[in-house]
Amino acid sequence: MATHISNTQLAATQIEELKNQLTGKLIQPEDDSYEEARKLYNGMIDKRPRLIVKCSEVSDVKAAIQFGRKHSIPVAIRSGGHNGAGLGSCDDGLVIDLSPMKAIHVDAEQKTVRVEAGCTLGDIDKATHQHGLALPSGIISTTGIGGITLGGGIGYLTRKCGLTIDNLLEAEMILADGSSVIANKEQNQDLFWAIRGGGGNFGIVTSFLFQLHAIKEVYAGPMFWPLEKSREVMEFYREFTAQASNDLYGFFAFLVVPPAAPFPEDLQGKTVCGVVWNYTGPMEKAEEVFQPIREFGPPILDFVGPIPVPALQSMFDIFYPPGLQWYWRADFFEELTDEAITEFIRYGEKTPTGHSTMHLYPVDGKAHEVKSNETAWNYRNARWAEVIVGVDPDPANKEKITSWCKDYYNATHPYSAGGAYINFMMDEGQDRIKATYGNNYDRLTEIKAKYDPDNFFHVNQNIQPKAAMA
Ligand SMILES: Cc1cc2nc3c(=O)[nH]c(=O)nc-3n(C[C@H](O)[C@H](O)[C@H](O)COP(=O)(O)OP(=O)(O)OC[C@H]3O[C@@H](n4cnc5c(N)ncnc54)[C@H](O)[C@@H]3O)c2cc1C
């Protein structure tokens, strides 16, 4: 039975008991490593957990869960620590930090990879690329595989290979009661359905098994156009990508050209519109595919060419180091109407700082071959996941980036499909979470009630357990 000791009352002996059970480290506020260990990727969020367990193995995860339960303290799960809302940590609680768990095993014959939950996308790319294989994931390689996968996972290979969850074959998990389970198409099918988009609500995934794809080199990179051409570019982008094969992917962006090489000096610091392309078809056809894109315009910057997948999937890492201030808003879009384009341009032109940006990520192609109720990810009819991020190194600019982000969102939201990708949301309340899961929400609350009836895992985009019927 739980002893219900409040955080401040956690006795040294109880903490010592936990420490003795761990192979990994236990970090407390008085430890030298605490300040570094509590830092999140988003510098705008400043949480002070009571305890951080740096898990080395599955038994550490179990011990931490049992400790959290026994003492009724809030528990947060951390993989890469990238979450915009800072949901990889909690004030006065226990952080179960999986980042030391980085084992990776590639089965080149089966084209699969099994990864522990502390891996970053870059760790996985490095291992799979050696075998000429790739996992569809995200665009910044320091992101954790845990959070991105459980929320869905969108990136350069989405149109060709689907979301990250569409390539998930199995997850090994520890549930809220401390038991170990496997979720896949045969075992715990309801759980397997829920974790493909339902976030960290149902248990802690300690390892994932993914399907890989034989993609080693692609024809990809950014193309920019002047701001004055934004409307033509957005209209061209809308029409051209609608008829393109799944081999062609391109996310649209308003951005400020970074003030560094390899960008030409005359463009540095200028706000532009652009598309970051990725063509995964036969290399000898690439020039032909890009001919109409290059003829339209022409672009003021064209860095599109042959590139290895890991280089593409880490291309923008250097501009987004950890610790910047981030404010996030997001939506899904089924279409880009002319009226919506007007609003996108109105706020795109006002991009407030060098790191701030708006992206429209394609979520169609192969991702549309899965039905809305086949996984928890509901928006299978959306063509784009939009994200607006106000970003800056200086905390003094918090208000500036936050208000631009909110104004942009308020102007474009009326043209959206309703909900947003949960991995792009801040703490925006239950209505937004319900709008995101739509018709899948009810089933998620039932599965939550089965696997985590006390809502032990609630530091997340929370799905509340369905109340037991009277
Ligand atoms: C710079 C940047 C670029 C991004 N680009 C993309 C992109 O291209 N595509 C995309 O899809 N998303 C992208 N994202 C969003 C990203 O998917 C989310 O921020 C995600 O939450 C990050 O995962 P993480 O493991 O690093 O986060 P953490 O902060 O460590 O965890 C976030 C949440 O995930 C859950 N969680 C994490 N690991 C586990 C686990 N093993 N078991 C159970 N629950 C777990 C927990 O609920 C936790 O609160 C980006 C984010 C950033 C900051």
Coordinates of C-alpha atoms and ligand atoms in Angstrom, one line a residue:
M1 CA 0.0 0.0 0.0
A2 CA 1.2 3.5 -0.8
T3 CA 2.7 5.4 2.1
H4 CA 1.7 8.9 0.7
I5 CA 4.8 10.7 1.8
S6 CA 5.0 14.2 0.4
N7 CA 8.1 15.1 -1.5
T8 CA 9.6 17.2 1.2
Q9 CA 9.2 14.3 3.6
L10 CA 11.1 11.8 1.5
A11 CA 13.5 10.5 4.0
A12 CA 17.2 9.9 3.3
T13 CA 16.8 6.2 4.1
Q14 CA 14.0 5.9 1.5
I15 CA 16.1 7.6 -1.1
E16 CA 19.1 5.4 -0.2
E17 CA 16.9 2.4 -0.6
L18 CA 16.1 3.5 -4.2
K19 CA 19.7 4.2 -4.9
N20 CA 20.7 0.7 -3.8
Q21 CA 18.3 -0.8 -6.3
L22 CA 19.7 1.1 -9.3
T23 CA 22.5 0.3 -11.7
G24 CA 22.2 3.8 -13.1
K25 CA 22.6 7.1 -11.2
L26 CA 20.2 8.9 -8.8
I27 CA 20.6 12.6 -9.0
Q28 CA 19.2 15.1 -6.4
P29 CA 19.2 18.9 -6.1
E30 CA 22.3 19.0 -3.9
D31 CA 24.4 17.0 -6.5
D32 CA 26.9 18.8 -8.8
S33 CA 25.4 17.1 -11.8
Y34 CA 21.8 18.2 -11.0
E35 CA 21.8 21.5 -12.9
E36 CA 22.9 19.8 -16.1
A37 CA 20.7 16.8 -15.6
R38 CA 17.5 18.8 -15.1
K39 CA 18.0 21.0 -18.3
L40 CA 15.5 20.6 -21.0
Y41 CA 16.0 21.3 -24.7
N42 CA 13.5 24.2 -24.5
G43 CA 15.3 26.8 -22.4
M44 CA 12.0 28.6 -21.7
I45 CA 11.0 25.8 -19.4
D46 CA 12.6 25.6 -16.0
K47 CA 11.6 22.6 -13.9
R48 CA 13.1 21.4 -10.7
P49 CA 12.5 17.7 -10.1
R50 CA 13.1 16.2 -6.7
L51 CA 14.8 13.1 -8.1
I52 CA 16.3 12.2 -11.5
V53 CA 16.9 8.5 -12.2
K54 CA 19.4 8.0 -15.0
C55 CA 18.3 4.5 -16.0
S56 CA 20.9 2.1 -17.3
E57 CA 18.7 -0.8 -17.7
V58 CA 15.1 -2.0 -17.5
S59 CA 15.3 -2.9 -13.8
D60 CA 16.1 0.8 -13.1
V61 CA 12.9 1.8 -14.9
K62 CA 10.9 -0.7 -12.8
A63 CA 12.5 0.4 -9.5
A64 CA 11.8 4.1 -10.3
I65 CA 8.1 3.3 -11.2
Q66 CA 7.7 1.4 -7.9
F67 CA 9.3 4.2 -5.9
G68 CA 7.0 6.8 -7.5
R69 CA 4.0 4.7 -6.8
K70 CA 4.9 3.9 -3.2
H71 CA 5.5 7.5 -2.4
S72 CA 2.8 9.0 -4.6
I73 CA 5.1 11.5 -6.3
P74 CA 4.6 12.8 -9.8
V75 CA 6.6 10.9 -12.4
A76 CA 7.8 12.2 -15.8
I77 CA 9.4 10.1 -18.6
R78 CA 12.3 11.5 -20.5
S79 CA 13.9 10.2 -23.6
G80 CA 15.6 13.0 -25.7
G81 CA 14.2 15.9 -23.5
H82 CA 13.1 17.7 -26.7
N83 CA 9.4 18.1 -25.9
G84 CA 8.2 21.7 -26.5
A85 CA 6.0 21.7 -23.4
G86 CA 8.8 20.3 -21.3
L87 CA 6.8 17.1 -20.6
G88 CA 10.0 15.2 -20.1
S89 CA 10.3 16.7 -16.6
C90 CA 8.2 17.8 -13.7
D91 CA 8.5 20.1 -10.6
D92 CA 9.0 18.3 -7.3
G93 CA 8.7 14.9 -8.9
L94 CA 10.7 12.0 -10.2
V95 CA 12.2 12.0 -13.7
I96 CA 12.7 8.6 -15.2
D97 CA 15.5 9.6 -17.6
L98 CA 16.0 6.9 -20.3
S99 CA 18.8 8.7 -22.1
P100 CA 21.6 6.3 -21.0
M101 CA 19.8 3.4 -22.5
K102 CA 21.2 3.4 -26.1
A103 CA 21.6 -0.1 -27.3
I104 CA 20.9 -0.6 -31.0
H105 CA 20.7 -3.8 -33.0
V106 CA 20.3 -3.7 -36.8
D107 CA 19.1 -6.9 -38.5
A108 CA 20.2 -6.1 -42.0
E109 CA 18.6 -9.2 -43.5
Q110 CA 15.2 -8.5 -42.0
K111 CA 15.7 -4.8 -42.5
T112 CA 14.7 -4.0 -38.9
V113 CA 16.3 -2.2 -36.0
R114 CA 15.7 -2.7 -32.2
V115 CA 16.6 0.4 -30.2
E116 CA 16.5 1.2 -26.6
A117 CA 14.4 4.2 -25.7
G118 CA 17.3 6.6 -24.9
C119 CA 18.5 6.7 -28.5
T120 CA 18.4 10.0 -30.4
L121 CA 17.4 10.0 -34.1
G122 CA 21.0 10.6 -34.9
D123 CA 22.2 7.5 -33.0
I124 CA 19.8 5.4 -35.0
D125 CA 20.6 7.0 -38.4
K126 CA 24.3 6.3 -37.8
A127 CA 23.7 2.6 -37.1
T128 CA 21.2 2.0 -39.9
H129 CA 23.0 4.0 -42.6
Q130 CA 26.0 1.6 -42.3
H131 CA 23.7 -1.1 -43.8
G132 CA 22.2 1.3 -46.4
L133 CA 18.9 1.4 -44.4
A134 CA 16.9 4.3 -43.0
L135 CA 14.1 4.8 -40.4
P136 CA 11.5 7.5 -41.2
S137 CA 11.8 10.0 -38.3
G138 CA 12.3 13.7 -37.8
I139 CA 14.4 16.6 -39.1
I140 CA 16.6 17.3 -36.1
S141 CA 18.9 14.5 -35.1
T142 CA 19.1 15.3 -31.4
T143 CA 15.4 14.5 -30.9
G144 CA 14.6 11.4 -28.7
I145 CA 13.1 8.3 -30.3
G146 CA 10.8 7.9 -27.3
G147 CA 8.7 11.0 -27.6
I148 CA 8.7 11.3 -31.4
T149 CA 7.6 7.8 -32.0
L150 CA 4.8 7.7 -29.4
G151 CA 3.4 11.0 -30.8
G152 CA 3.5 9.8 -34.4
G153 CA 6.8 10.8 -36.0
I154 CA 6.9 13.0 -39.2
G155 CA 9.8 13.8 -41.4
Y156 CA 11.5 13.6 -44.8
L157 CA 10.5 10.0 -45.4
T158 CA 6.8 10.4 -44.4
R159 CA 5.4 10.4 -48.0
K160 CA 7.5 7.5 -49.1
C161 CA 7.4 5.3 -46.0
G162 CA 4.7 6.6 -43.6
L163 CA 5.0 8.0 -40.1
T164 CA 7.5 6.6 -37.6
I165 CA 4.6 4.7 -36.0
D166 CA 3.6 3.1 -39.3
N167 CA 7.0 1.5 -39.2
L168 CA 6.8 0.4 -35.5
L169 CA 6.7 -3.4 -35.3
E170 CA 6.9 -3.9 -31.5
A171 CA 7.5 -2.1 -28.2
E172 CA 8.7 -3.6 -24.9
M173 CA 7.1 -1.7 -22.1
I174 CA 6.8 -1.4 -18.3
L175 CA 3.3 -0.6 -17.2
A176 CA 2.2 1.6 -14.2
D177 CA 1.9 -1.5 -12.0
G178 CA 5.6 -2.4 -12.8
S179 CA 4.8 -5.4 -15.0
S180 CA 6.6 -6.0 -18.3
V181 CA 4.7 -6.4 -21.5
I182 CA 5.2 -6.6 -25.2
A183 CA 2.9 -4.7 -27.6
N184 CA 2.7 -5.7 -31.2
K185 CA 0.2 -6.9 -33.8
E186 CA -0.3 -10.2 -31.9
Q187 CA 0.2 -9.3 -28.2
N188 CA -1.7 -6.6 -26.4
Q189 CA -3.1 -5.3 -29.6
D190 CA -5.1 -2.6 -27.9
L191 CA -2.0 -1.2 -26.3
F192 CA -0.1 -1.4 -29.6
W193 CA -2.9 0.6 -31.2
A194 CA -2.8 3.2 -28.4
I195 CA 0.9 3.8 -28.3
R196 CA 1.0 4.6 -32.1
G197 CA 0.1 8.3 -31.6
G198 CA -1.2 8.2 -28.0
G199 CA 2.0 9.4 -26.4
G200 CA 3.5 8.4 -23.1
N201 CA 0.1 7.7 -21.5
F202 CA 0.1 4.0 -21.3
G203 CA 3.5 2.9 -19.9
I204 CA 7.2 3.3 -20.4
V205 CA 8.6 1.9 -23.6
T206 CA 12.1 0.6 -22.9
S207 CA 12.7 -0.6 -26.5
F208 CA 11.2 -0.3 -30.0
L209 CA 11.5 -2.6 -33.0
F210 CA 11.2 -0.8 -36.3
Q211 CA 10.9 -1.7 -40.0
L212 CA 13.7 0.0 -42.0
H213 CA 13.9 1.0 -45.7
A214 CA 16.6 0.6 -48.2
I215 CA 17.3 4.3 -48.7
K216 CA 20.9 5.4 -48.4
E217 CA 21.3 8.5 -50.5
V218 CA 18.6 10.9 -51.6
Y219 CA 18.4 14.1 -53.8
A220 CA 17.5 16.7 -51.2
G221 CA 18.0 20.1 -49.6
P222 CA 16.6 23.6 -49.3
M223 CA 15.4 26.0 -52.0
F224 CA 14.6 29.6 -51.2
W225 CA 12.6 32.3 -53.0
P226 CA 12.2 36.0 -52.2
L227 CA 9.4 37.0 -49.8
E228 CA 7.7 39.0 -52.6
K229 CA 7.1 35.7 -54.4
S230 CA 5.5 34.0 -51.4
R231 CA 2.0 33.8 -52.9
E232 CA 3.2 32.3 -56.2
V233 CA 5.5 29.9 -54.4
M234 CA 2.8 28.7 -52.0
E235 CA 0.3 28.2 -54.9
F236 CA 2.9 26.4 -57.0
Y237 CA 3.9 24.3 -54.0
R238 CA 0.2 23.4 -53.3
E239 CA -0.5 22.3 -56.9
F240 CA 2.8 20.7 -57.7
T241 CA 3.0 18.5 -54.6
A242 CA -0.7 17.4 -55.0
Q243 CA 0.2 15.6 -58.2
A244 CA 3.7 14.4 -57.2
S245 CA 4.5 10.8 -56.6
N246 CA 5.3 9.6 -53.0
D247 CA 9.0 9.8 -54.0
L248 CA 8.8 13.6 -53.7
Y249 CA 8.5 15.3 -50.3
G250 CA 8.9 19.0 -49.5
F251 CA 8.1 21.0 -46.5
F252 CA 7.3 24.6 -46.9
A253 CA 8.8 27.3 -44.6
F254 CA 9.0 30.9 -43.8
L255 CA 12.4 31.5 -42.3
V256 CA 15.2 33.9 -41.8
V257 CA 18.4 32.9 -43.7
P258 CA 21.0 31.9 -41.0
P259 CA 23.9 34.4 -40.6
A260 CA 26.6 31.9 -41.5
A261 CA 28.2 29.9 -44.3
P262 CA 27.3 28.1 -46.5
F263 CA 24.5 30.7 -47.0
P264 CA 25.5 33.6 -49.3
E265 CA 26.2 36.8 -47.4
D266 CA 23.7 38.8 -49.4
L267 CA 20.9 36.5 -48.2
Q268 CA 22.0 36.1 -44.6
G269 CA 19.5 37.6 -42.1
K270 CA 16.8 38.0 -44.9
T271 CA 13.3 36.6 -44.4
V272 CA 12.5 34.3 -47.3
C273 CA 10.1 31.5 -48.2
G274 CA 11.4 28.1 -49.1
V275 CA 10.9 24.4 -49.5
V276 CA 13.2 21.7 -48.1
W277 CA 12.9 18.9 -50.6
N278 CA 13.6 15.2 -50.5
Y279 CA 13.4 13.0 -53.5
T280 CA 13.8 9.3 -52.9
G281 CA 13.2 8.0 -56.4
P282 CA 15.9 6.8 -58.8
M283 CA 18.8 9.3 -58.7
E284 CA 19.1 9.4 -62.5
K285 CA 15.6 10.8 -62.7
A286 CA 16.1 13.5 -60.0
E287 CA 17.1 16.4 -62.4
E288 CA 14.1 15.8 -64.5
V289 CA 11.7 15.8 -61.5
F290 CA 13.2 19.1 -60.3
Q291 CA 13.2 20.8 -63.7
P292 CA 9.7 22.3 -63.4
I293 CA 10.5 23.4 -59.8
R294 CA 13.7 25.1 -60.9
E295 CA 12.1 26.7 -63.9
F296 CA 9.3 28.1 -61.8
G297 CA 10.9 31.0 -60.0
P298 CA 13.9 30.6 -60.3
P299 CA 15.0 30.2 -56.7
I300 CA 17.5 32.6 -55.1
L301 CA 19.2 29.7 -53.3
D302 CA 19.3 26.1 -54.5
F303 CA 21.1 23.6 -52.3
V304 CA 19.3 20.6 -53.6
G305 CA 21.4 17.6 -54.7
P306 CA 22.6 14.1 -53.8
I307 CA 23.1 13.7 -50.0
P308 CA 23.3 10.7 -47.6
V309 CA 20.1 10.3 -45.4
P310 CA 21.8 11.1 -42.1
A311 CA 23.3 14.3 -43.5
L312 CA 19.8 15.4 -44.6
Q313 CA 18.2 14.4 -41.3
S314 CA 20.7 16.5 -39.3
M315 CA 21.2 19.4 -41.8
F316 CA 19.6 22.0 -39.4
D317 CA 21.0 20.7 -36.1
I318 CA 23.7 23.3 -36.0
F319 CA 21.2 26.2 -36.1
Y320 CA 19.1 24.7 -33.2
P321 CA 21.4 23.8 -30.3
P322 CA 19.8 23.0 -26.9
G323 CA 18.8 25.8 -24.6
L324 CA 17.1 28.2 -26.9
Q325 CA 13.8 29.7 -25.9
W326 CA 10.9 28.0 -27.8
Y327 CA 7.2 28.8 -28.0
W328 CA 5.1 26.4 -30.0
R329 CA 1.7 26.4 -31.8
A330 CA 0.4 23.9 -34.3
D331 CA -2.5 22.6 -36.4
F332 CA -3.4 20.1 -39.2
F333 CA -4.5 21.3 -42.6
E334 CA -6.4 19.4 -45.2
E335 CA -6.1 22.1 -47.8
L336 CA -4.4 25.4 -48.4
T337 CA -7.0 27.8 -49.5
D338 CA -6.2 31.2 -51.1
E339 CA -7.5 32.9 -48.0
A340 CA -5.4 30.7 -45.7
I341 CA -2.3 31.5 -47.9
T342 CA -3.0 35.3 -47.3
E343 CA -2.8 34.7 -43.5
F344 CA 0.3 32.5 -43.8
I345 CA 2.1 35.2 -45.7
R346 CA 0.9 38.0 -43.5
Y347 CA 2.6 36.5 -40.4
G348 CA 5.4 34.7 -42.3
E349 CA 6.6 38.2 -43.4
K350 CA 6.7 39.2 -39.7
T351 CA 8.9 36.4 -38.6
P352 CA 10.4 38.0 -35.4
T353 CA 13.8 36.5 -34.9
G354 CA 16.5 34.5 -36.8
H355 CA 15.5 31.1 -35.4
S356 CA 11.7 31.6 -35.5
T357 CA 9.9 29.8 -38.4
M358 CA 6.7 28.3 -39.7
H359 CA 6.7 24.9 -41.4
L360 CA 4.1 22.9 -43.3
Y361 CA 5.1 19.3 -43.1
P362 CA 3.4 16.9 -45.6
V363 CA 1.6 14.0 -43.8
D364 CA 0.1 12.5 -46.9
G365 CA 1.4 9.9 -49.4
K366 CA 2.1 6.6 -47.6
A367 CA 0.8 8.0 -44.3
H368 CA -2.7 8.2 -46.0
E369 CA -2.7 4.5 -46.7
V370 CA -3.4 3.9 -43.0
K371 CA -7.0 4.5 -41.9
S372 CA -7.9 7.1 -39.1
N373 CA -9.0 4.3 -36.7
E374 CA -6.1 1.9 -37.5
T375 CA -3.8 3.6 -35.0
A376 CA -4.4 6.3 -32.4
W377 CA -3.1 9.0 -34.9
N378 CA -6.4 10.4 -36.1
Y379 CA -5.6 12.9 -38.8
R380 CA -5.0 10.6 -41.8
N381 CA -6.9 12.9 -44.1
A382 CA -4.7 16.0 -43.3
R383 CA -2.2 17.0 -46.0
W384 CA 0.0 19.0 -43.7
A385 CA 1.0 19.3 -40.1
E386 CA 1.7 23.0 -39.5
V387 CA 4.1 24.1 -36.8
I388 CA 4.8 27.7 -35.8
V389 CA 7.8 28.2 -33.5
G390 CA 8.9 31.4 -31.9
V391 CA 12.6 30.8 -31.1
D392 CA 15.4 32.9 -29.8
P393 CA 18.5 32.5 -27.6
D394 CA 17.6 35.5 -25.5
P395 CA 15.0 35.1 -22.7
A396 CA 14.4 38.9 -23.0
N397 CA 12.6 38.1 -26.3
K398 CA 10.2 35.7 -24.8
E399 CA 7.2 38.1 -25.2
K400 CA 8.1 38.9 -28.7
I401 CA 8.3 35.3 -29.9
T402 CA 5.3 34.2 -27.9
S403 CA 3.0 36.9 -29.2
W404 CA 4.0 36.4 -32.8
C405 CA 3.4 32.7 -32.5
K406 CA 0.0 33.1 -30.9
D407 CA -1.1 35.8 -33.4
Y408 CA 0.0 33.6 -36.3
Y409 CA -1.9 30.6 -34.9
N410 CA -5.0 32.7 -34.3
A411 CA -5.0 33.9 -37.9
T412 CA -4.4 30.5 -39.6
H413 CA -6.3 28.2 -37.2
P414 CA -9.8 29.0 -38.7
Y415 CA -8.6 27.4 -41.9
S416 CA -7.3 24.3 -40.2
A417 CA -8.7 20.8 -39.7
G418 CA -9.2 21.2 -35.9
G419 CA -6.6 19.4 -33.9
A420 CA -2.8 19.4 -33.9
Y421 CA 0.1 17.0 -33.9
I422 CA 0.5 16.4 -30.1
N423 CA 4.3 16.6 -30.4
F424 CA 4.0 20.2 -31.6
M425 CA 1.7 21.3 -28.8
M426 CA 2.4 23.2 -25.6
D427 CA 0.2 22.7 -22.5
E428 CA -3.0 23.7 -24.2
G429 CA -5.7 21.8 -22.3
Q430 CA -8.0 18.9 -22.7
D431 CA -10.1 20.4 -25.5
R432 CA -7.1 20.5 -27.8
I433 CA -6.2 16.9 -26.9
K434 CA -9.7 15.8 -27.6
A435 CA -9.7 17.7 -30.9
T436 CA -6.5 16.0 -31.9
Y437 CA -7.7 12.4 -31.2
G438 CA -11.2 13.0 -32.6
N439 CA -13.1 9.7 -32.9
N440 CA -10.2 7.8 -31.4
Y441 CA -10.4 9.7 -28.1
D442 CA -13.0 7.5 -26.5
R443 CA -11.2 4.3 -27.2
L444 CA -8.0 5.8 -25.9
T445 CA -9.7 6.6 -22.6
E446 CA -10.8 3.0 -22.3
I447 CA -7.3 1.6 -23.0
K448 CA -5.9 4.1 -20.5
A449 CA -8.4 2.9 -17.9
K450 CA -7.2 -0.7 -18.6
Y451 CA -3.4 -0.1 -18.5
D452 CA -3.1 3.0 -16.2
P453 CA -6.4 3.3 -14.2
D454 CA -4.9 5.8 -11.7
N455 CA -3.4 8.0 -14.3
F456 CA 0.0 7.4 -12.9
F457 CA 1.5 8.6 -16.2
H458 CA 0.0 12.0 -16.4
V459 CA 2.9 14.3 -17.2
N460 CA 2.1 14.2 -20.9
Q461 CA -0.6 15.3 -23.3
N462 CA -2.9 13.6 -21.0
I463 CA -5.6 11.1 -21.9
Q464 CA -7.6 10.6 -18.8
P465 CA -8.8 7.1 -17.9
K466 CA -12.5 6.5 -18.7
A467 CA -14.4 6.5 -15.4
A468 CA -15.7 3.1 -14.4
M469 CA -19.4 2.7 -15.3
A470 CA -21.6 2.8 -12.2
Ligands
LIG1 C1 14.1 21.0 -32.6 C2 12.9 20.1 -32.7 C3 12.6 19.5 -33.9 C4 11.6 18.6 -34.0 N1 11.3 18.0 -35.2 C5 10.4 17.1 -35.3 C6 10.1 16.4 -36.5 O1 10.8 16.6 -37.5 N2 9.2 15.4 -36.5 C7 8.4 15.2 -35.4 O2 7.5 14.3 -35.5 N3 8.6 15.8 -34.3 C8 9.5 16.7 -34.2 N4 9.7 17.4 -33.0 C9 8.8 17.2 -31.9 C10 9.2 16.0 -31.1 O3 8.7 14.9 -31.7 C11 8.7 16.1 -29.7 O4 9.3 17.2 -29.1 C12 9.0 14.9 -28.8 O5 8.2 15.0 -27.6 C13 10.4 14.7 -28.5 O6 10.7 13.5 -28.0 P1 11.8 13.3 -26.9 O7 11.9 11.9 -26.5 O8 13.0 14.1 -27.3 O9 11.1 14.2 -25.7 P2 11.0 14.0 -24.1 O10 10.9 15.5 -23.6 O11 12.1 13.2 -23.6 O12 9.7 13.3 -23.9 C14 8.5 13.8 -24.2 C15 7.3 13.0 -23.8 O13 7.3 11.8 -24.5 C16 6.9 10.7 -23.7 N5 8.0 9.7 -23.7 C17 9.3 9.9 -24.2 N6 9.9 8.7 -24.1 C18 9.1 7.8 -23.7 C19 9.1 6.4 -23.4 N7 10.3 5.7 -23.7 N8 8.1 5.7 -23.0 C20 6.9 6.4 -22.7 N9 6.8 7.7 -22.9 C21 7.8 8.4 -23.4 C22 6.6 11.2 -22.4 O14 5.3 11.5 -22.2 C23 7.4 12.5 -22.3 O15 6.7 13.5 -21.5 C24 10.8 18.3 -32.9 C25 11.1 18.9 -31.7 C26 12.2 19.8 -31.6 C27 12.4 20.5 -30.3

